[in-house]
C-alpha cells in the first residue's frame, strides 16, 4: 500500500525511459533480503509508481535534472526508521542508475524523497478504509496461508507475520506466547500477531 509519485524535470525522459524508471523503482521498493517471495509479490501488487513532469517547476541552483519523490505510506511505516533507511537509498539508487553520472544524486541534493505517513484509516481498498494491521494482514496472508516454513540462521528468528529474518541481538520488538519467544521486524507485525492471538498490549 505504497504510492510513489516521481516528479522529474520536463524533457529529461521519454515515455519508454519513464516506464523503465517506474519499473526500476517498483522493484527497488519491494525487494528486501530475507523476505518471502509471497510477501514481496503482494507488496508489488499493492504498490504504485507514477512518473510525472510538472508544467511548472521553480527551484534555484543548476539546471541539472531534478527529482522529487513523494512516497505515501501508512503512518506506522513512516515512523519506522528501518523502513526509511531501506526505501530512501533504494529509490535514490534506482533513479541514479539511469543518470550519466550515477554518483551525482548522492553528491548534490537534486533528488529529494518525502515520506508522507497517512493517519490510521487514511488508506482504503476493497471498498473500505483499512487499519495498518489490516494492510499488513492483506500483504502477508498469502505467505501465512502457504504453509511455507522458513529456517532462521543461528542468532536470528523468523518474524511469524511477514517471514522476515530478524537478528535476535538487536531485536527490539518481541513477544512471548505459549512459551515461545517471537521477534518482529516492525511494530505493525508485532501488533497484528498480538491482535490475532489476543495478547494484551
PDB file of C-alpha atoms in Angstrom:
ATOM      1  CA  UNK A   1       0.000   0.000   0.000  1.00  0.00           C
ATOM      2  CA  UNK A   2       2.584   2.483  -1.177  1.00  0.00           C
ATOM      3  CA  UNK A   3       2.202   5.234  -3.740  1.00  0.00           C
ATOM      4  CA  UNK A   4       5.377   6.693  -5.179  1.00  0.00           C
ATOM      5  CA  UNK A   5       4.999   9.863  -7.222  1.00  0.00           C
ATOM      6  CA  UNK A   6       8.208  10.822  -9.004  1.00  0.00           C
ATOM      7  CA  UNK A   7       8.302  14.332 -10.387  1.00  0.00           C
ATOM      8  CA  UNK A   8      11.111  14.838 -12.887  1.00  0.00           C
ATOM      9  CA  UNK A   9      12.317  17.911 -14.763  1.00  0.00           C
ATOM     10  CA  UNK A  10      10.404  18.247 -18.044  1.00  0.00           C
ATOM     11  CA  UNK A  11      12.020  16.863 -21.182  1.00  0.00           C
ATOM     12  CA  UNK A  12      14.559  14.657 -19.387  1.00  0.00           C
ATOM     13  CA  UNK A  13      12.852  11.303 -20.003  1.00  0.00           C
ATOM     14  CA  UNK A  14      10.904   9.976 -22.967  1.00  0.00           C
ATOM     15  CA  UNK A  15       7.916   7.650 -22.417  1.00  0.00           C
ATOM     16  CA  UNK A  16      10.000   4.481 -22.653  1.00  0.00           C
ATOM     17  CA  UNK A  17      12.543   5.718 -20.118  1.00  0.00           C
ATOM     18  CA  UNK A  18       9.735   6.846 -17.770  1.00  0.00           C
ATOM     19  CA  UNK A  19       8.216   3.381 -17.855  1.00  0.00           C
ATOM     20  CA  UNK A  20      11.583   1.707 -17.307  1.00  0.00           C
ATOM     21  CA  UNK A  21      12.306   4.027 -14.375  1.00  0.00           C
ATOM     22  CA  UNK A  22       8.892   3.345 -12.814  1.00  0.00           C
ATOM     23  CA  UNK A  23       9.517  -0.422 -13.061  1.00  0.00           C
ATOM     24  CA  UNK A  24      13.007   0.010 -11.610  1.00  0.00           C
ATOM     25  CA  UNK A  25      11.664   1.986  -8.633  1.00  0.00           C
ATOM     26  CA  UNK A  26       8.834  -0.517  -8.076  1.00  0.00           C
ATOM     27  CA  UNK A  27      11.355  -3.340  -7.931  1.00  0.00           C
ATOM     28  CA  UNK A  28      13.723  -1.409  -5.641  1.00  0.00           C
ATOM     29  CA  UNK A  29      10.921  -0.526  -3.200  1.00  0.00           C
ATOM     30  CA  UNK A  30       9.653  -4.099  -2.983  1.00  0.00           C
ATOM     31  CA  UNK A  31      12.905  -6.016  -2.658  1.00  0.00           C
ATOM     32  CA  UNK A  32      14.227  -6.955   0.750  1.00  0.00           C
ATOM     33  CA  UNK A  33      16.790  -9.619   1.589  1.00  0.00           C
ATOM     34  CA  UNK A  34      15.228 -12.263   3.755  1.00  0.00           C
ATOM     35  CA  UNK A  35      11.602 -11.576   2.789  1.00  0.00           C
ATOM     36  CA  UNK A  36       9.447 -14.390   1.357  1.00  0.00           C
ATOM     37  CA  UNK A  37       8.515 -14.151  -2.321  1.00  0.00           C
ATOM     38  CA  UNK A  38       4.790 -14.283  -1.483  1.00  0.00           C
ATOM     39  CA  UNK A  39       5.054 -11.123   0.649  1.00  0.00           C
ATOM     40  CA  UNK A  40       7.134  -9.290  -1.959  1.00  0.00           C
ATOM     41  CA  UNK A  41       4.740 -10.302  -4.759  1.00  0.00           C
ATOM     42  CA  UNK A  42       1.793  -8.902  -2.788  1.00  0.00           C
ATOM     43  CA  UNK A  43       3.765  -5.746  -1.951  1.00  0.00           C
ATOM     44  CA  UNK A  44       4.372  -5.217  -5.686  1.00  0.00           C
ATOM     45  CA  UNK A  45       0.684  -5.719  -6.397  1.00  0.00           C
ATOM     46  CA  UNK A  46      -0.234  -3.052  -3.826  1.00  0.00           C
ATOM     47  CA  UNK A  47       2.483  -0.540  -4.787  1.00  0.00           C
ATOM     48  CA  UNK A  48       2.005   2.165  -7.410  1.00  0.00           C
ATOM     49  CA  UNK A  49       4.725   4.246  -9.076  1.00  0.00           C
ATOM     50  CA  UNK A  50       3.748   7.333 -11.083  1.00  0.00           C
ATOM     51  CA  UNK A  51       6.268   9.351 -13.100  1.00  0.00           C
ATOM     52  CA  UNK A  52       5.223  12.917 -13.854  1.00  0.00           C
ATOM     53  CA  UNK A  53       6.569  16.079 -15.441  1.00  0.00           C
ATOM     54  CA  UNK A  54       5.142  19.212 -13.777  1.00  0.00           C
ATOM     55  CA  UNK A  55       4.025  22.038 -16.074  1.00  0.00           C
ATOM     56  CA  UNK A  56       5.908  24.480 -13.856  1.00  0.00           C
ATOM     57  CA  UNK A  57       8.821  23.798 -11.502  1.00  0.00           C
ATOM     58  CA  UNK A  58      10.785  26.638  -9.950  1.00  0.00           C
ATOM     59  CA  UNK A  59      13.893  25.982  -7.889  1.00  0.00           C
ATOM     60  CA  UNK A  60      17.319  27.545  -7.523  1.00  0.00           C
ATOM     61  CA  UNK A  61      20.690  26.119  -8.382  1.00  0.00           C
ATOM     62  CA  UNK A  62      21.974  24.494 -11.563  1.00  0.00           C
ATOM     63  CA  UNK A  63      19.534  23.329 -14.219  1.00  0.00           C
ATOM     64  CA  UNK A  64      20.586  19.675 -13.933  1.00  0.00           C
ATOM     65  CA  UNK A  65      17.728  17.152 -13.927  1.00  0.00           C
ATOM     66  CA  UNK A  66      15.890  17.297 -10.617  1.00  0.00           C
ATOM     67  CA  UNK A  67      13.785  14.613  -8.978  1.00  0.00           C
ATOM     68  CA  UNK A  68      11.175  14.981  -6.276  1.00  0.00           C
ATOM     69  CA  UNK A  69       9.756  11.777  -4.839  1.00  0.00           C
ATOM     70  CA  UNK A  70       6.619  11.780  -2.719  1.00  0.00           C
ATOM     71  CA  UNK A  71       6.174   8.379  -1.097  1.00  0.00           C
ATOM     72  CA  UNK A  72       2.807   7.904   0.623  1.00  0.00           C
ATOM     73  CA  UNK A  73       2.526   5.017   3.099  1.00  0.00           C
ATOM     74  CA  UNK A  74       0.642   4.059   6.268  1.00  0.00           C
ATOM     75  CA  UNK A  75       1.723   6.270   9.165  1.00  0.00           C
ATOM     76  CA  UNK A  76       3.110   3.360  11.162  1.00  0.00           C
ATOM     77  CA  UNK A  77       5.549   2.617   8.331  1.00  0.00           C
ATOM     78  CA  UNK A  78       6.719   6.216   8.020  1.00  0.00           C
ATOM     79  CA  UNK A  79       7.602   6.239  11.731  1.00  0.00           C
ATOM     80  CA  UNK A  80       9.826   3.168  11.361  1.00  0.00           C
ATOM     81  CA  UNK A  81      13.496   4.207  10.865  1.00  0.00           C
ATOM     82  CA  UNK A  82      14.282   0.812   9.288  1.00  0.00           C
ATOM     83  CA  UNK A  83      11.694   1.470   6.577  1.00  0.00           C
ATOM     84  CA  UNK A  84      13.125   4.896   5.694  1.00  0.00           C
ATOM     85  CA  UNK A  85      16.670   3.530   5.940  1.00  0.00           C
ATOM     86  CA  UNK A  86      15.799   0.921   3.311  1.00  0.00           C
ATOM     87  CA  UNK A  87      13.487   2.770   0.954  1.00  0.00           C
ATOM     88  CA  UNK A  88      15.258   6.151   0.607  1.00  0.00           C
ATOM     89  CA  UNK A  89      18.588   4.694  -0.604  1.00  0.00           C
ATOM     90  CA  UNK A  90      16.735   2.143  -2.768  1.00  0.00           C
ATOM     91  CA  UNK A  91      14.728   4.839  -4.564  1.00  0.00           C
ATOM     92  CA  UNK A  92      17.727   7.163  -4.912  1.00  0.00           C
ATOM     93  CA  UNK A  93      19.917   4.384  -6.315  1.00  0.00           C
ATOM     94  CA  UNK A  94      17.190   3.302  -8.762  1.00  0.00           C
ATOM     95  CA  UNK A  95      16.950   6.837 -10.129  1.00  0.00           C
ATOM     96  CA  UNK A  96      20.723   7.441 -10.080  1.00  0.00           C
ATOM     97  CA  UNK A  97      21.333   4.294 -12.132  1.00  0.00           C
ATOM     98  CA  UNK A  98      19.576   5.987 -15.071  1.00  0.00           C
ATOM     99  CA  UNK A  99      21.860   9.044 -14.901  1.00  0.00           C
ATOM    100  CA  UNK A 100      25.062   9.558 -16.924  1.00  0.00           C
ATOM    101  CA  UNK A 101      26.763  10.340 -13.579  1.00  0.00           C
ATOM    102  CA  UNK A 102      25.242   7.864 -11.072  1.00  0.00           C
ATOM    103  CA  UNK A 103      27.067   9.481  -8.128  1.00  0.00           C
ATOM    104  CA  UNK A 104      25.511  12.901  -8.705  1.00  0.00           C
ATOM    105  CA  UNK A 105      22.401  12.273  -6.595  1.00  0.00           C
ATOM    106  CA  UNK A 106      24.450  11.381  -3.531  1.00  0.00           C
ATOM    107  CA  UNK A 107      26.785  14.338  -4.099  1.00  0.00           C
ATOM    108  CA  UNK A 108      24.203  17.024  -4.849  1.00  0.00           C
ATOM    109  CA  UNK A 109      20.709  17.483  -3.336  1.00  0.00           C
ATOM    110  CA  UNK A 110      18.911  17.023  -6.656  1.00  0.00           C
ATOM    111  CA  UNK A 111      16.796  14.046  -5.582  1.00  0.00           C
ATOM    112  CA  UNK A 112      14.513  14.805  -2.642  1.00  0.00           C
ATOM    113  CA  UNK A 113      12.450  11.999  -1.099  1.00  0.00           C
ATOM    114  CA  UNK A 114       9.468  12.906   1.071  1.00  0.00           C
ATOM    115  CA  UNK A 115       7.872  10.115   3.087  1.00  0.00           C
ATOM    116  CA  UNK A 116       4.278  11.005   3.850  1.00  0.00           C
ATOM    117  CA  UNK A 117       2.576   8.899   6.521  1.00  0.00           C
ATOM    118  CA  UNK A 118      -1.201   8.662   6.398  1.00  0.00           C
ATOM    119  CA  UNK A 119      -3.241   8.520   9.577  1.00  0.00           C
ATOM    120  CA  UNK A 120      -4.979   5.291  10.563  1.00  0.00           C
ATOM    121  CA  UNK A 121      -7.890   4.582   8.182  1.00  0.00           C
ATOM    122  CA  UNK A 122      -6.286   7.003   5.682  1.00  0.00           C
ATOM    123  CA  UNK A 123      -5.718   4.236   3.113  1.00  0.00           C
ATOM    124  CA  UNK A 124      -8.508   2.225   1.564  1.00  0.00           C
ATOM    125  CA  UNK A 125      -9.022  -0.678  -0.805  1.00  0.00           C
ATOM    126  CA  UNK A 126     -11.625  -3.423  -1.182  1.00  0.00           C
ATOM    127  CA  UNK A 127     -14.182  -0.608  -0.938  1.00  0.00           C
ATOM    128  CA  UNK A 128     -13.335   0.368   2.645  1.00  0.00           C
ATOM    129  CA  UNK A 129     -10.713   2.121   4.771  1.00  0.00           C
ATOM    130  CA  UNK A 130      -8.143  -0.165   6.361  1.00  0.00           C
ATOM    131  CA  UNK A 131      -6.079  -0.036   9.542  1.00  0.00           C
ATOM    132  CA  UNK A 132      -2.336  -0.605   9.387  1.00  0.00           C
ATOM    133  CA  UNK A 133      -2.804  -4.114  10.769  1.00  0.00           C
ATOM    134  CA  UNK A 134      -5.420  -4.887   8.107  1.00  0.00           C
ATOM    135  CA  UNK A 135      -2.990  -3.688   5.434  1.00  0.00           C
ATOM    136  CA  UNK A 136      -0.260  -5.898   6.909  1.00  0.00           C
ATOM    137  CA  UNK A 137      -2.685  -8.830   7.007  1.00  0.00           C
ATOM    138  CA  UNK A 138      -3.547  -8.227   3.334  1.00  0.00           C
ATOM    139  CA  UNK A 139       0.149  -8.168   2.411  1.00  0.00           C
ATOM    140  CA  UNK A 140       1.088 -11.280   4.401  1.00  0.00           C
ATOM    141  CA  UNK A 141      -1.959 -13.586   4.160  1.00  0.00           C
ATOM    142  CA  UNK A 142      -0.658 -15.394   1.051  1.00  0.00           C
ATOM    143  CA  UNK A 143       2.620 -16.144   2.818  1.00  0.00           C
ATOM    144  CA  UNK A 144       0.983 -17.166   6.090  1.00  0.00           C
ATOM    145  CA  UNK A 145      -1.573 -19.380   4.337  1.00  0.00           C
ATOM    146  CA  UNK A 146       1.056 -21.026   2.124  1.00  0.00           C
ATOM    147  CA  UNK A 147       2.336 -23.277   4.892  1.00  0.00           C
ATOM    148  CA  UNK A 148       5.882 -22.229   3.992  1.00  0.00           C
ATOM    149  CA  UNK A 149       8.260 -22.770   6.883  1.00  0.00           C
ATOM    150  CA  UNK A 150      11.475 -20.800   6.949  1.00  0.00           C
ATOM    151  CA  UNK A 151      14.547 -21.712   8.931  1.00  0.00           C
ATOM    152  CA  UNK A 152      16.382 -18.948  10.753  1.00  0.00           C
ATOM    153  CA  UNK A 153      20.181 -18.974  10.844  1.00  0.00           C
ATOM    154  CA  UNK A 154      21.843 -19.100  14.269  1.00  0.00           C
ATOM    155  CA  UNK A 155      21.268 -15.854  16.160  1.00  0.00           C
ATOM    156  CA  UNK A 156      18.205 -14.965  14.100  1.00  0.00           C
ATOM    157  CA  UNK A 157      14.452 -15.537  14.224  1.00  0.00           C
ATOM    158  CA  UNK A 158      11.737 -15.521  11.580  1.00  0.00           C
ATOM    159  CA  UNK A 159       9.013 -12.902  12.009  1.00  0.00           C
ATOM    160  CA  UNK A 160       5.872 -15.093  12.236  1.00  0.00           C
ATOM    161  CA  UNK A 161       3.760 -12.498  10.402  1.00  0.00           C
ATOM    162  CA  UNK A 162       5.796 -11.494   7.340  1.00  0.00           C
ATOM    163  CA  UNK A 163       8.553 -14.119   7.299  1.00  0.00           C
ATOM    164  CA  UNK A 164      11.407 -11.617   7.528  1.00  0.00           C
ATOM    165  CA  UNK A 165      14.667 -12.673   9.145  1.00  0.00           C
ATOM    166  CA  UNK A 166      15.266 -10.734  12.389  1.00  0.00           C
ATOM    167  CA  UNK A 167      18.583 -10.578  14.236  1.00  0.00           C
ATOM    168  CA  UNK A 168      17.938 -11.553  17.858  1.00  0.00           C
ATOM    169  CA  UNK A 169      20.825  -9.487  19.284  1.00  0.00           C
ATOM    170  CA  UNK A 170      19.252  -6.259  18.019  1.00  0.00           C
ATOM    171  CA  UNK A 171      15.565  -7.234  18.078  1.00  0.00           C
ATOM    172  CA  UNK A 172      13.609  -4.612  19.996  1.00  0.00           C
ATOM    173  CA  UNK A 173      10.166  -5.934  19.039  1.00  0.00           C
ATOM    174  CA  UNK A 174       9.423  -9.231  20.749  1.00  0.00           C
ATOM    175  CA  UNK A 175       6.567 -11.158  22.333  1.00  0.00           C
ATOM    176  CA  UNK A 176       6.291 -14.407  24.231  1.00  0.00           C
ATOM    177  CA  UNK A 177       3.213 -16.509  23.518  1.00  0.00           C
ATOM    178  CA  UNK A 178       2.553 -20.017  24.853  1.00  0.00           C
ATOM    179  CA  UNK A 179       6.167 -20.234  25.998  1.00  0.00           C
ATOM    180  CA  UNK A 180       7.596 -19.341  22.591  1.00  0.00           C
ATOM    181  CA  UNK A 181       9.646 -16.168  22.159  1.00  0.00           C
ATOM    182  CA  UNK A 182       8.944 -14.311  18.880  1.00  0.00           C
ATOM    183  CA  UNK A 183      10.826 -11.430  17.240  1.00  0.00           C
ATOM    184  CA  UNK A 184       9.317  -8.987  14.740  1.00  0.00           C
ATOM    185  CA  UNK A 185      10.762  -6.757  12.030  1.00  0.00           C
ATOM    186  CA  UNK A 186       8.273  -3.908  12.523  1.00  0.00           C
ATOM    187  CA  UNK A 187       5.794  -2.661  15.138  1.00  0.00           C
ATOM    188  CA  UNK A 188       2.837  -3.428  12.869  1.00  0.00           C
ATOM    189  CA  UNK A 189       3.849  -7.103  12.578  1.00  0.00           C
ATOM    190  CA  UNK A 190       4.034  -7.344  16.377  1.00  0.00           C
ATOM    191  CA  UNK A 191       0.665  -5.592  16.683  1.00  0.00           C
ATOM    192  CA  UNK A 192      -1.009  -7.923  14.179  1.00  0.00           C
ATOM    193  CA  UNK A 193       0.392 -11.003  15.918  1.00  0.00           C
ATOM    194  CA  UNK A 194      -0.817  -9.731  19.301  1.00  0.00           C
ATOM    195  CA  UNK A 195      -4.301  -8.967  17.914  1.00  0.00           C
ATOM    196  CA  UNK A 196      -4.625 -12.379  16.251  1.00  0.00           C
ATOM    197  CA  UNK A 197      -3.504 -14.184  19.405  1.00  0.00           C
ATOM    198  CA  UNK A 198      -5.467 -11.960  21.819  1.00  0.00           C
ATOM    199  CA  UNK A 199      -2.283 -10.909  23.641  1.00  0.00           C
ATOM    200  CA  UNK A 200      -2.779  -7.740  25.727  1.00  0.00           C
ATOM    201  CA  UNK A 201      -0.746  -4.754  24.516  1.00  0.00           C
TER     202      UNK A 201
END
